[in-house]
Coordinates of C-alpha atoms in Angstrom, one line a residue:
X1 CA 109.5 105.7 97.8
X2 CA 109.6 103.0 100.2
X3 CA 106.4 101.2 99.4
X4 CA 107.1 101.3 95.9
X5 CA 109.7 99.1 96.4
X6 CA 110.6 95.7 98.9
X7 CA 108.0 96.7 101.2
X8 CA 105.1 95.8 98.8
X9 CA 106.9 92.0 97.8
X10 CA 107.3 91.5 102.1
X11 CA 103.6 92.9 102.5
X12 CA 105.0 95.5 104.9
X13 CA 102.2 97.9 104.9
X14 CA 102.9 99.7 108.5
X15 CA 103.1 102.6 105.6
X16 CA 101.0 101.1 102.9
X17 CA 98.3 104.6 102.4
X18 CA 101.7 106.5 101.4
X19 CA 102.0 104.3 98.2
X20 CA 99.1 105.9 96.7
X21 CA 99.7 109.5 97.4
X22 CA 103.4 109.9 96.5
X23 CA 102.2 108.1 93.2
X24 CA 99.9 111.0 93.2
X25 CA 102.0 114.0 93.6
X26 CA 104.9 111.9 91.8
X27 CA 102.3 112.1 88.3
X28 CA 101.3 115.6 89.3
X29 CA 104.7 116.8 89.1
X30 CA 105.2 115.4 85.9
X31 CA 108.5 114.3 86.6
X32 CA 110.2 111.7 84.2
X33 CA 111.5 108.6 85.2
X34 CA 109.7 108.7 88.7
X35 CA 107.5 105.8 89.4
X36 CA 108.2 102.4 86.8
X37 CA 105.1 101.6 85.6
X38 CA 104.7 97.8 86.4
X39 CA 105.0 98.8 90.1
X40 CA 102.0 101.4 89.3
X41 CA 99.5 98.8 88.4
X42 CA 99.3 97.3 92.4
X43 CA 98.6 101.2 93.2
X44 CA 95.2 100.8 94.6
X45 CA 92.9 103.9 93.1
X46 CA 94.8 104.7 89.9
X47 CA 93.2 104.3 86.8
X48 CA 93.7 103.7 82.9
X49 CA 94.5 107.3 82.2
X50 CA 96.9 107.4 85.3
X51 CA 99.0 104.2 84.0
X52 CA 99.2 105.8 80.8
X53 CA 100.9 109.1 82.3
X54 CA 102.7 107.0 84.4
X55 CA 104.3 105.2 81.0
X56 CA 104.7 108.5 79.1
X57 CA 106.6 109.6 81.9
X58 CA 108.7 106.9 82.5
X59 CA 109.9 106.9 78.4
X60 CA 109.8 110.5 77.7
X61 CA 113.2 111.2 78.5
X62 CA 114.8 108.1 76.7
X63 CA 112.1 108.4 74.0
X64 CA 113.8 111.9 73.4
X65 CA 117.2 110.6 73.7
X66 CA 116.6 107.5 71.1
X67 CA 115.4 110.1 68.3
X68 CA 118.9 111.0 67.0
X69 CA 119.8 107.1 66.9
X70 CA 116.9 106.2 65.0
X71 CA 117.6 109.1 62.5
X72 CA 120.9 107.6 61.9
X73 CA 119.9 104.0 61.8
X74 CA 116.9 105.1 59.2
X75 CA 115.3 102.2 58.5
X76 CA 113.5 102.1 55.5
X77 CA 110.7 99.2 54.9
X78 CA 109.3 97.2 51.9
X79 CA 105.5 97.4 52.2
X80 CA 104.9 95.3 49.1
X81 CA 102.0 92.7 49.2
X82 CA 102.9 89.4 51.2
X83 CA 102.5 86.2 50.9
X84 CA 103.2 85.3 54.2
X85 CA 104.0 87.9 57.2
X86 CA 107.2 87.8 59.1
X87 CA 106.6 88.1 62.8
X88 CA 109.5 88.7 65.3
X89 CA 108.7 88.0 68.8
X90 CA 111.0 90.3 71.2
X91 CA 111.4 88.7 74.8
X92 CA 113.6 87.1 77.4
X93 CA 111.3 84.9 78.2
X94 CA 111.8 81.6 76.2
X95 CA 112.4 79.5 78.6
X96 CA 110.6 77.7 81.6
X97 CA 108.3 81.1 82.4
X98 CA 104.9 81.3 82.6
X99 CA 104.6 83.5 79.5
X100 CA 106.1 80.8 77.4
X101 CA 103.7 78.2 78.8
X102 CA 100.6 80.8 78.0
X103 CA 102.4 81.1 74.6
X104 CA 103.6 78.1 73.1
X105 CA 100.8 76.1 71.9
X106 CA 99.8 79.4 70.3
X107 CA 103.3 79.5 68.0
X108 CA 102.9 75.4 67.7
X109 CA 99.4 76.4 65.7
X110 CA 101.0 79.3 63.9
X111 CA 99.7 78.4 60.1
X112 CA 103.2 78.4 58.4
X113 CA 101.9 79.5 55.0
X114 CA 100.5 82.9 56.7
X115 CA 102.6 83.7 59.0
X116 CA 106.6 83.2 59.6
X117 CA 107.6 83.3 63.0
X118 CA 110.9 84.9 64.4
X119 CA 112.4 85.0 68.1
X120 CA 114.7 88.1 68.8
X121 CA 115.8 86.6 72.6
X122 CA 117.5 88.3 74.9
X123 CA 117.6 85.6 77.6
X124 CA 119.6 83.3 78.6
X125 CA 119.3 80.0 77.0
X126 CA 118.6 77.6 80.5
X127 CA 118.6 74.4 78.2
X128 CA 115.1 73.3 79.1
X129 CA 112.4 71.5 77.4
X130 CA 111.0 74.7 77.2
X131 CA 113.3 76.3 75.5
X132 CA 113.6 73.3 73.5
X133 CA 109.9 73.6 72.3
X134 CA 110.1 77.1 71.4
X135 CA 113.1 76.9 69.5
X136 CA 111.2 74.4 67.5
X137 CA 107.6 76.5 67.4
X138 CA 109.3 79.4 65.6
X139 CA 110.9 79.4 62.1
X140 CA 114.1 81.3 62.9
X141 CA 115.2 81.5 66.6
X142 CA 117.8 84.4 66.8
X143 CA 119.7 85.3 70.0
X144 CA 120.0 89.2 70.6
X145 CA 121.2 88.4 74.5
X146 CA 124.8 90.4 74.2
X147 CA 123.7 92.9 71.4
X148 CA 123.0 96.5 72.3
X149 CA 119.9 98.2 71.1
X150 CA 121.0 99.5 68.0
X151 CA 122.6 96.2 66.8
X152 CA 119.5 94.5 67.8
X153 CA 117.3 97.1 66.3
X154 CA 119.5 96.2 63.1
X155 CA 119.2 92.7 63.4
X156 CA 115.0 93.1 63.6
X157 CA 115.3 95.2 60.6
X158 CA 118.0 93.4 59.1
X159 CA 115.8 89.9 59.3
X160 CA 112.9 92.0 57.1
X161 CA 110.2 91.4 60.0
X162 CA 107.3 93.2 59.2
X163 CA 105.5 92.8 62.6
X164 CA 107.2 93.0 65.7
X165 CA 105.3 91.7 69.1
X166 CA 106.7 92.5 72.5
X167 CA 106.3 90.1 75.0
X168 CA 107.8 92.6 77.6
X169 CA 106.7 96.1 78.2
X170 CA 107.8 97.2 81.4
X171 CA 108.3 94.1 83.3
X172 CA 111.4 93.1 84.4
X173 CA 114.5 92.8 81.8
X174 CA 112.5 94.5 79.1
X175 CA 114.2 96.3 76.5
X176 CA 112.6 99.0 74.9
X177 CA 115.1 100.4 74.0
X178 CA 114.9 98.6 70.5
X179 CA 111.3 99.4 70.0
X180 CA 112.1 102.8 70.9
X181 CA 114.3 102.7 67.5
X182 CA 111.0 101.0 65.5
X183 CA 113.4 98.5 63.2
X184 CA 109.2 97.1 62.2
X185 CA 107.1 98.8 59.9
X186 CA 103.7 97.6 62.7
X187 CA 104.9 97.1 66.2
X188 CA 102.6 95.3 68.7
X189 CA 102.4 95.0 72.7
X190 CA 100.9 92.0 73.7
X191 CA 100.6 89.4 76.8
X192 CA 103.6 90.4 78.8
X193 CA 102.7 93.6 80.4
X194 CA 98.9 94.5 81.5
X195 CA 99.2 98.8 80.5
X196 CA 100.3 100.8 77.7
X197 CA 103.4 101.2 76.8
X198 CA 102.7 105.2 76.1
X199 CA 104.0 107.5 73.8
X200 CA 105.7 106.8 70.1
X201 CA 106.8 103.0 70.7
X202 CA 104.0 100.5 69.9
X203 CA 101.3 100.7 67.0
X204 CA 98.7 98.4 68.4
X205 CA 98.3 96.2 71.5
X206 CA 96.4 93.0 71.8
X207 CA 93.1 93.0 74.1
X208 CA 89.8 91.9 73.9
X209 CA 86.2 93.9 74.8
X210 CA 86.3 93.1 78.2
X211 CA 89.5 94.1 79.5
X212 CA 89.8 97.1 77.7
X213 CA 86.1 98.6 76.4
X214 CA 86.4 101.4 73.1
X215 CA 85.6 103.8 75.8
X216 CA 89.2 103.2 77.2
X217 CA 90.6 104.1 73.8
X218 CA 92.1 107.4 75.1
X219 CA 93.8 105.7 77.9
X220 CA 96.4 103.6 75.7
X221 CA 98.9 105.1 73.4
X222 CA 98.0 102.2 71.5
X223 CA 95.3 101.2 69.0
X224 CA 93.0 98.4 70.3
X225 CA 93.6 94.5 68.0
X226 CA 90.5 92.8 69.5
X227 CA 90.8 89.4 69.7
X228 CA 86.7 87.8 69.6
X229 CA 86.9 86.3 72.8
X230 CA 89.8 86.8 75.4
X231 CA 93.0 88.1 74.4
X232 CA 95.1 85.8 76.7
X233 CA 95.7 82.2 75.3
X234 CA 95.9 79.1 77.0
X235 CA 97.1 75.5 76.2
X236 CA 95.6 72.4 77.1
X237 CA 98.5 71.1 79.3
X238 CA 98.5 67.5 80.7
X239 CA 98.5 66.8 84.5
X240 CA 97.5 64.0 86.9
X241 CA 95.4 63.5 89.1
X242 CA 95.8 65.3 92.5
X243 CA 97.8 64.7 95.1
X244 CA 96.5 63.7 98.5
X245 CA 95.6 67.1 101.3
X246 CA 98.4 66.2 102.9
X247 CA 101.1 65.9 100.4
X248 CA 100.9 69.5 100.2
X249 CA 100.1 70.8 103.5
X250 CA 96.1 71.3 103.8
X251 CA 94.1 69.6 106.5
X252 CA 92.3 66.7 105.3
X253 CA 89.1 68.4 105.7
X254 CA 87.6 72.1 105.4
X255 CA 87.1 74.5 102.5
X256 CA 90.2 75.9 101.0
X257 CA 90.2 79.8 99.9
X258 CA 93.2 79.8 97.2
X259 CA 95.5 82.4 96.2
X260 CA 98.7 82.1 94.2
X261 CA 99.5 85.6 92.8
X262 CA 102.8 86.9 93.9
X263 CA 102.8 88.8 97.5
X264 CA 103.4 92.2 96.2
X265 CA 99.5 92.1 94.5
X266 CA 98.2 91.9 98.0
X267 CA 96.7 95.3 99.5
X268 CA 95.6 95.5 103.3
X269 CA 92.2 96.1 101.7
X270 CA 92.5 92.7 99.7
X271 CA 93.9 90.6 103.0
X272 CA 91.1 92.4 105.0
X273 CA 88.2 91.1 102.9
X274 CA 90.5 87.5 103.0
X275 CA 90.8 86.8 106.9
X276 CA 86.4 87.7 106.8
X277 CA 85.7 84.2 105.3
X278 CA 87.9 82.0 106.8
X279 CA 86.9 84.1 109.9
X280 CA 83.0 82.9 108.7
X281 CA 84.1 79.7 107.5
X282 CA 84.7 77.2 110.2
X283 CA 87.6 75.0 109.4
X284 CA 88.7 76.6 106.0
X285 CA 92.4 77.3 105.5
X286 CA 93.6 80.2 103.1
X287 CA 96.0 78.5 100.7
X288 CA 98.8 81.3 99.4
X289 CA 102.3 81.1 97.0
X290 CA 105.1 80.8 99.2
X291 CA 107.1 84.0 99.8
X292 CA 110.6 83.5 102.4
X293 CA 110.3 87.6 102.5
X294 CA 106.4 87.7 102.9
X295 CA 105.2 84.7 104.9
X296 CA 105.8 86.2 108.4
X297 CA 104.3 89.3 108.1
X298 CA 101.1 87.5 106.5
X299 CA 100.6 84.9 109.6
X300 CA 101.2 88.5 111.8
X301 CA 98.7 90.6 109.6
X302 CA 95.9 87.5 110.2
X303 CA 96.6 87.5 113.6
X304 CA 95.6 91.4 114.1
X305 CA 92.9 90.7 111.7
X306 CA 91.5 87.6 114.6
X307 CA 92.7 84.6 112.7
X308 CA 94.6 82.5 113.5
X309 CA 97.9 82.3 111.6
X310 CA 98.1 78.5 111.2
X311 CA 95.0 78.8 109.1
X312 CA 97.4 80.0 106.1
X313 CA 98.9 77.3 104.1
X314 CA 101.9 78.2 102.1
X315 CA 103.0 76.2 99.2
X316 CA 105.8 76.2 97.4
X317 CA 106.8 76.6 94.1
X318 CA 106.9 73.7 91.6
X319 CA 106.6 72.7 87.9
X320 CA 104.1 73.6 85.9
X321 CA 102.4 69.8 85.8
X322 CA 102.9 69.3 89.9
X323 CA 101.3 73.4 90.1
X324 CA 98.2 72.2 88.1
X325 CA 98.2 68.6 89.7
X326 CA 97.9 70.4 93.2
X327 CA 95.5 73.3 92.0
X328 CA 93.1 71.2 92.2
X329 CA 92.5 70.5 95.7
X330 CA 91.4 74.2 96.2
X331 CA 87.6 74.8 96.2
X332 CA 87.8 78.4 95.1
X333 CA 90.6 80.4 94.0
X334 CA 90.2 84.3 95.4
X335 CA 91.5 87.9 92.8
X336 CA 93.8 90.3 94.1
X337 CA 93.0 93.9 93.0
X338 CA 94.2 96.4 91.9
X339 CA 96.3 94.1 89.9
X340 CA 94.6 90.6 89.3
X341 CA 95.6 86.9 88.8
X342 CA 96.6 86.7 84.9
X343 CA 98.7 83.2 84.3
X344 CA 97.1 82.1 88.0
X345 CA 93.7 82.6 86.9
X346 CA 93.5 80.4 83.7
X347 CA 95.5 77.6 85.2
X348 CA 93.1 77.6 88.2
X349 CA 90.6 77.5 85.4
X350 CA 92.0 75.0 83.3
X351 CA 92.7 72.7 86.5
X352 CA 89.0 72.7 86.9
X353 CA 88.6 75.3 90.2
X354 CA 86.7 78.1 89.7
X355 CA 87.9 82.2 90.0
X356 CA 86.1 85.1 92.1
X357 CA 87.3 88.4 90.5
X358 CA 85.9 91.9 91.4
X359 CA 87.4 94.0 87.6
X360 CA 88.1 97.1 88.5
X361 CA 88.7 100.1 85.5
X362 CA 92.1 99.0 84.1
X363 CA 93.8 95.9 82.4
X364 CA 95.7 94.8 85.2
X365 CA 92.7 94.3 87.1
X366 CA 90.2 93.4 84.2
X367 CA 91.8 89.9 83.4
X368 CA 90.5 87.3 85.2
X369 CA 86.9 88.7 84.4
X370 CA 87.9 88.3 80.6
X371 CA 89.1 84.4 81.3
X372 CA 85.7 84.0 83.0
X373 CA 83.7 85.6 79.8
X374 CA 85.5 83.0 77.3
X375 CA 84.8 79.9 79.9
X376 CA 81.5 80.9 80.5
X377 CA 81.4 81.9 84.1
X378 CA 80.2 85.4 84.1
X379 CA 78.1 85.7 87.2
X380 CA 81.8 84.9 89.0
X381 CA 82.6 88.4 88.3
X382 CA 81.4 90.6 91.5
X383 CA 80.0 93.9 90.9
X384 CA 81.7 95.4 94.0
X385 CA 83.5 94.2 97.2
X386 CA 80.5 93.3 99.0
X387 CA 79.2 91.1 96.7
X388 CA 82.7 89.5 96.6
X389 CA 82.5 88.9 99.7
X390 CA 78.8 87.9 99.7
X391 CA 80.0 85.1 96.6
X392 CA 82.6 83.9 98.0
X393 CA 80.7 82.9 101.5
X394 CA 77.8 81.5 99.5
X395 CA 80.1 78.7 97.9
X396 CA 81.7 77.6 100.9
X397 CA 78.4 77.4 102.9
X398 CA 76.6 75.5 100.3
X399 CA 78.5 72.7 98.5
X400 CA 76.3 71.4 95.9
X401 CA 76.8 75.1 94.2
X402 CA 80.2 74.8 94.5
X403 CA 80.3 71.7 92.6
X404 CA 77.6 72.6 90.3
X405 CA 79.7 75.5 89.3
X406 CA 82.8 72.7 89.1
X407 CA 81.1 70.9 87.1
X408 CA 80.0 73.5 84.8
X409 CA 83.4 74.7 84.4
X410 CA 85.1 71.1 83.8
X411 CA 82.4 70.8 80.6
X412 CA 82.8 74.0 79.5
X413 CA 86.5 74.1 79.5
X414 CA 87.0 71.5 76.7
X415 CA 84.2 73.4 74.5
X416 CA 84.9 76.9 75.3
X417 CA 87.1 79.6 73.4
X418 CA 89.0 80.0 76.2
X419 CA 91.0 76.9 75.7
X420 CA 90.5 76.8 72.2
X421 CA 94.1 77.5 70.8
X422 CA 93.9 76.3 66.8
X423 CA 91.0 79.1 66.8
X424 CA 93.2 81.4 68.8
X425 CA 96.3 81.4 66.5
X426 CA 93.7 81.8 63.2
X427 CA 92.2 85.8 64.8
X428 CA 96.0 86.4 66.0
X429 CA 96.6 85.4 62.7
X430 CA 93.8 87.6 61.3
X431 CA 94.9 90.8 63.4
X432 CA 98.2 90.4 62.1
X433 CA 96.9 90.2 58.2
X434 CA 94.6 93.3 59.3
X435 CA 97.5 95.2 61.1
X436 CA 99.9 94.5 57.9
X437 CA 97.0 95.9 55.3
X438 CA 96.5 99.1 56.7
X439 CA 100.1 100.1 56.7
X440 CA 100.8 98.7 53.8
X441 CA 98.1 101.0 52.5
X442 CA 99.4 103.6 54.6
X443 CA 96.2 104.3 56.3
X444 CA 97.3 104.5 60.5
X445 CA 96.9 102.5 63.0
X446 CA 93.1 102.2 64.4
X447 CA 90.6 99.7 66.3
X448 CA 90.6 96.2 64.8
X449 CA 88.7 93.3 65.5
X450 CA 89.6 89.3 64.2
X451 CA 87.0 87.5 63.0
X452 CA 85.6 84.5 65.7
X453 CA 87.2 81.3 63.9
X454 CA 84.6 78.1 63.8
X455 CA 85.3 75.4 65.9
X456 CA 86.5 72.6 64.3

C-alpha cells in the first residue's frame, strides 16, 4: 500500500484517493496486522470508530500471542491503601523530543508526597540537557533499552508501580509489547499517540471534553480521565526576541501563512485550500517545515495550483528556543486535517501567533481546537472548510484584527489554563488518585474527571 507508506512523507499524491479506499477494504476484511495505526490517523474520511478497528486489528494477533506469557509471568499486585502512588512512565523519548519538552515541567511540578515518579526508558541516552532534566524530574530513572518485554514487564512489576503511563502507543519505537503483559495494576495512554490503543492493553487514556466528547466513549477501548481544561500540557519556555525576516528566509514585507507539521499530514485537499490565500493575498508567503523528500513536489504541486513556487518558504529545523524565537514572525499559523498540529500548535500559541483549526470527529484532528478552548480563542475553530477559508482571508486583509487577536492571545497566555502547569500536575495528580481508588476498590475502570485546581 504505496500511499500508506514514503509517498505520504514526499507528498506524492499522483495516487493519493487510493489511500482511503484500500484503508477501506483493508478494515473490511478484518485482516490483522494490515494498516499501523499511526499512519491511519492522516486517512482523510476515517473516523473514531474506524481508528479503533484499525488498533484492534493491528494487536489482535500479538495480543493473542502475549496471553500465555503473561499467564506465566502472573503478576500479582498489592492494592493496599497508599500514601503516595508510584507512577512509571514507559517511553523512548527522554531526550531532546518534543514530548519531553510538552512533559517536563509537568514531572518538575509532580507533588513528591502524592505521587512517586518512575522512568522505564527504552531510548538511548543522547547526553543532553534534556535528558539531563528528566533524569532529575523523576524519582527513579531506570533504563529498560536492551531488556526484552518480559524482563521489562518484570522490572515494571518488580519496581511495585501502581500506575503505568505510556508515552508511546503506536508511534514509532513503541513497545507494547510490555503493556500487552499488564506488569501495573491501572495502565494509562496518554500524550504520545492521538487514538486508542484498542483491545485488553490500557485501562484509561488521558483527554479532555473537547477532543474526545462522552459520546465518543464507544470509540476507545479506553475509559475517558478528563482533565478540566485541555489534556495536553505546556511549559512556559524562555525565548528571545525574534530574529530579523531575513535571517530566516521571509521577504521583509507581506503576510506570512505558517505551517510546521510534518509533510506526511498534508492532504491535496489541505494544500488546495493553502495555495487559495496566498493566491488572494497579494505578497504573502506560505511558511512550511523543511522536508529534503517533500520540498520539490510542494513548489510543483503550487505551481499546478497557479502559485508561484517561490512563494513557499522552507525553514529548517532548529532548537527548541531558536523554533519559538522564529515562530514568531508568522502572522497566522494554518491546521492540517485529518491529523492536526499537536506540539506545533501550542508552541505557535505560546510564541504569541495565533492557530486556525477546522476539528474534525477524531483525536488526531480535535487538538488544536482543545489548545484554543484552554487559551481562550474559541471563535479560531472553523465550523467547516469554508469558513476556514473565509477566517483565514479575513485576518490577512484586515490587520488590526489580526493584532487584536495577538494581543488577546499574548494576555491570555500568562492567565490561561493552557499554560498553567502547577494546576496541571495537581488534576493529573487527581486522575491518578481517582484511577488508583477504584481499583483498589475493585470497581472497573470508567469516565473520570479531575477537579479544576485554583490558580495560585
Amino acid at each position: 500500500m504505496r500511499a500508506f507508506g514514503r509517498d505520504r512523507g514526499m507528498c506524492a499524491w499522483d495516487d493519493f484517493a487510493q489511500s482511503s479506499i484500500e484503508a477501506r477494504l483493508a478494515l473490511a476484511g478484518a485482516r490483522s496486522g494490515q494498516i499501523p495505526p499511526f499512519l491511519m490517523l492522516s486517512v482523510p474520511g476515517m473516523s473514531a470508530r474506524d481508528h479503533r478497528v484499525c488498533s484492534e486489528l493491528w494487536t489482535r494477533d500479538r495480543l493473542a500471542a502475549s496471553g500465555a506469557e503473561r499467564t506465566r509471568l502472573n503478576f500479582r499486585f498489592d492494592l493496599g491503601v497508599r500514601d503516595k502512588l508510584r507512577v512509571g512512565y514507559l517511553s523512548n523519548d527522554f531526550h531532546d523530543h518534543a514530548t519531553a519538552h510538552l512533559l517536563i515541567e509537568a514531572l518538575e511540578a509532580n507533588d513528591r508526597t502524592r505521587c512517586e515518579l518512575h522512568a522505564f526508558s527504552f531510548g538511548a541516552d543522547d547526553g543532553g540537557l534534556m535528558r539531563g532534566r528528566l533524569s532529575r524530574a523523576f524519582d527513579v530513572f531506570h533504563d529498560i533499552t536492551s531488556l526484552s518485554d518480559s524482563d521489562a514487564a518484570s522490572a515494571v512489576h518488580a519496581a511495585a508501580i501502581d500506575i503505568l503511563v505510556d508515552l508511546k502507543g503506536f508511534t514509532r519505537g513503541a513497545r507494547t509489547g510490555i503493556l500487552m503483559l499488564h506488569p501495573a495494576p491501572v495502565q494509562v495512554n496518554f500524550l504520545g499517540y492521538p487514538g486508542t490503543l484498542g483491545g485488553d492493553i490500557c485501562d484509561y487514556i488521558i483527554t479532555d471534553a473537547f477532543i474526545t466528547p462522552a459520546s465518543a466513549a464507544a470509540d476507545y477501548a479506553e475509559s475517558f480521565a478528563y482533565m478540566p481544561h485541555s489534556y495536553q500540557p505546556h511549559g512556559r519556555a524562555s525565548f528571545g526576541p525574534p530574529p530579523g525576516r531575513a535571517d530566516v528566509g521571509l521577504p521583509e514585507s507581506g503576510f506570512v501563512f505558517c505551517c510546521f507539521n510534518q509533510a506526511y499530514k498534508f492532504t491535496p485537499d489541505v494544500f488546495d485550500i493553502w495555495c487559495r490565500l496566498p493566491s488572494e493575498t497579494p505578497d504573502s508567503v506560505l511558511w512550511l517545515l523543511a522536508s529534503d523528500q517533500a520540498q520539490g513536489n510542494l513548489r510543483g504541486e503550487a505551481l499546478r495550483r497557479g502559485v508561484s513556487p517561490d512563494r513557499l518558504v522552507f525553514a529548517p529545523e532548529l532548537d527548541q528556543e531558536a523554533h519559538l524565537r522564529r515562530l514568531q514572525l508568522a502572522d497566522l499559523v494554518l491546521d492540517t486535517a485529518p491529523y492536526g498540529a499537536h506540539t506545533t500548535a501550542s508552541d505557535a500559541l505560546w510564541a504569541g501567533v495565533p492557530i486556525l483549526t477546522c476539528a474534525g470527529d477524531t483525536l488526531a484532528s480535535r487538538v488544536a481546537g482543545s489548545l484554543l478552548h484552554a487559551v481562550g480563542l474559541s471563535e479560531l475553530i472553523a465550523s467547516d472548510e469554508a469558513d476556514y477559508v473565509a477566517v483565514a482571508l479575513t485576518l490577512a486583509a484586515e490587520p488590526d484584527l489580526l493584532q487584536a487577536a495577538k494581543a488577546r492571545l499574548r494576555r491570555n497566555r500568562l492567565v490561561a489554563p493552557l499554560f498553567d502547569v502547577p494546576a496541571f500536575a495537581r488534576s493529573l495528580e487527581d486522575l491518578y488518585a481517582q484511577m488508583w481508588d477504584r481499583r483498589r476498590r475493585g470497581v472497573g475502570h470508567a469516565a473520570i474527571w479531575a477537579a479544576a485546581t485554583p490558580r495560585q
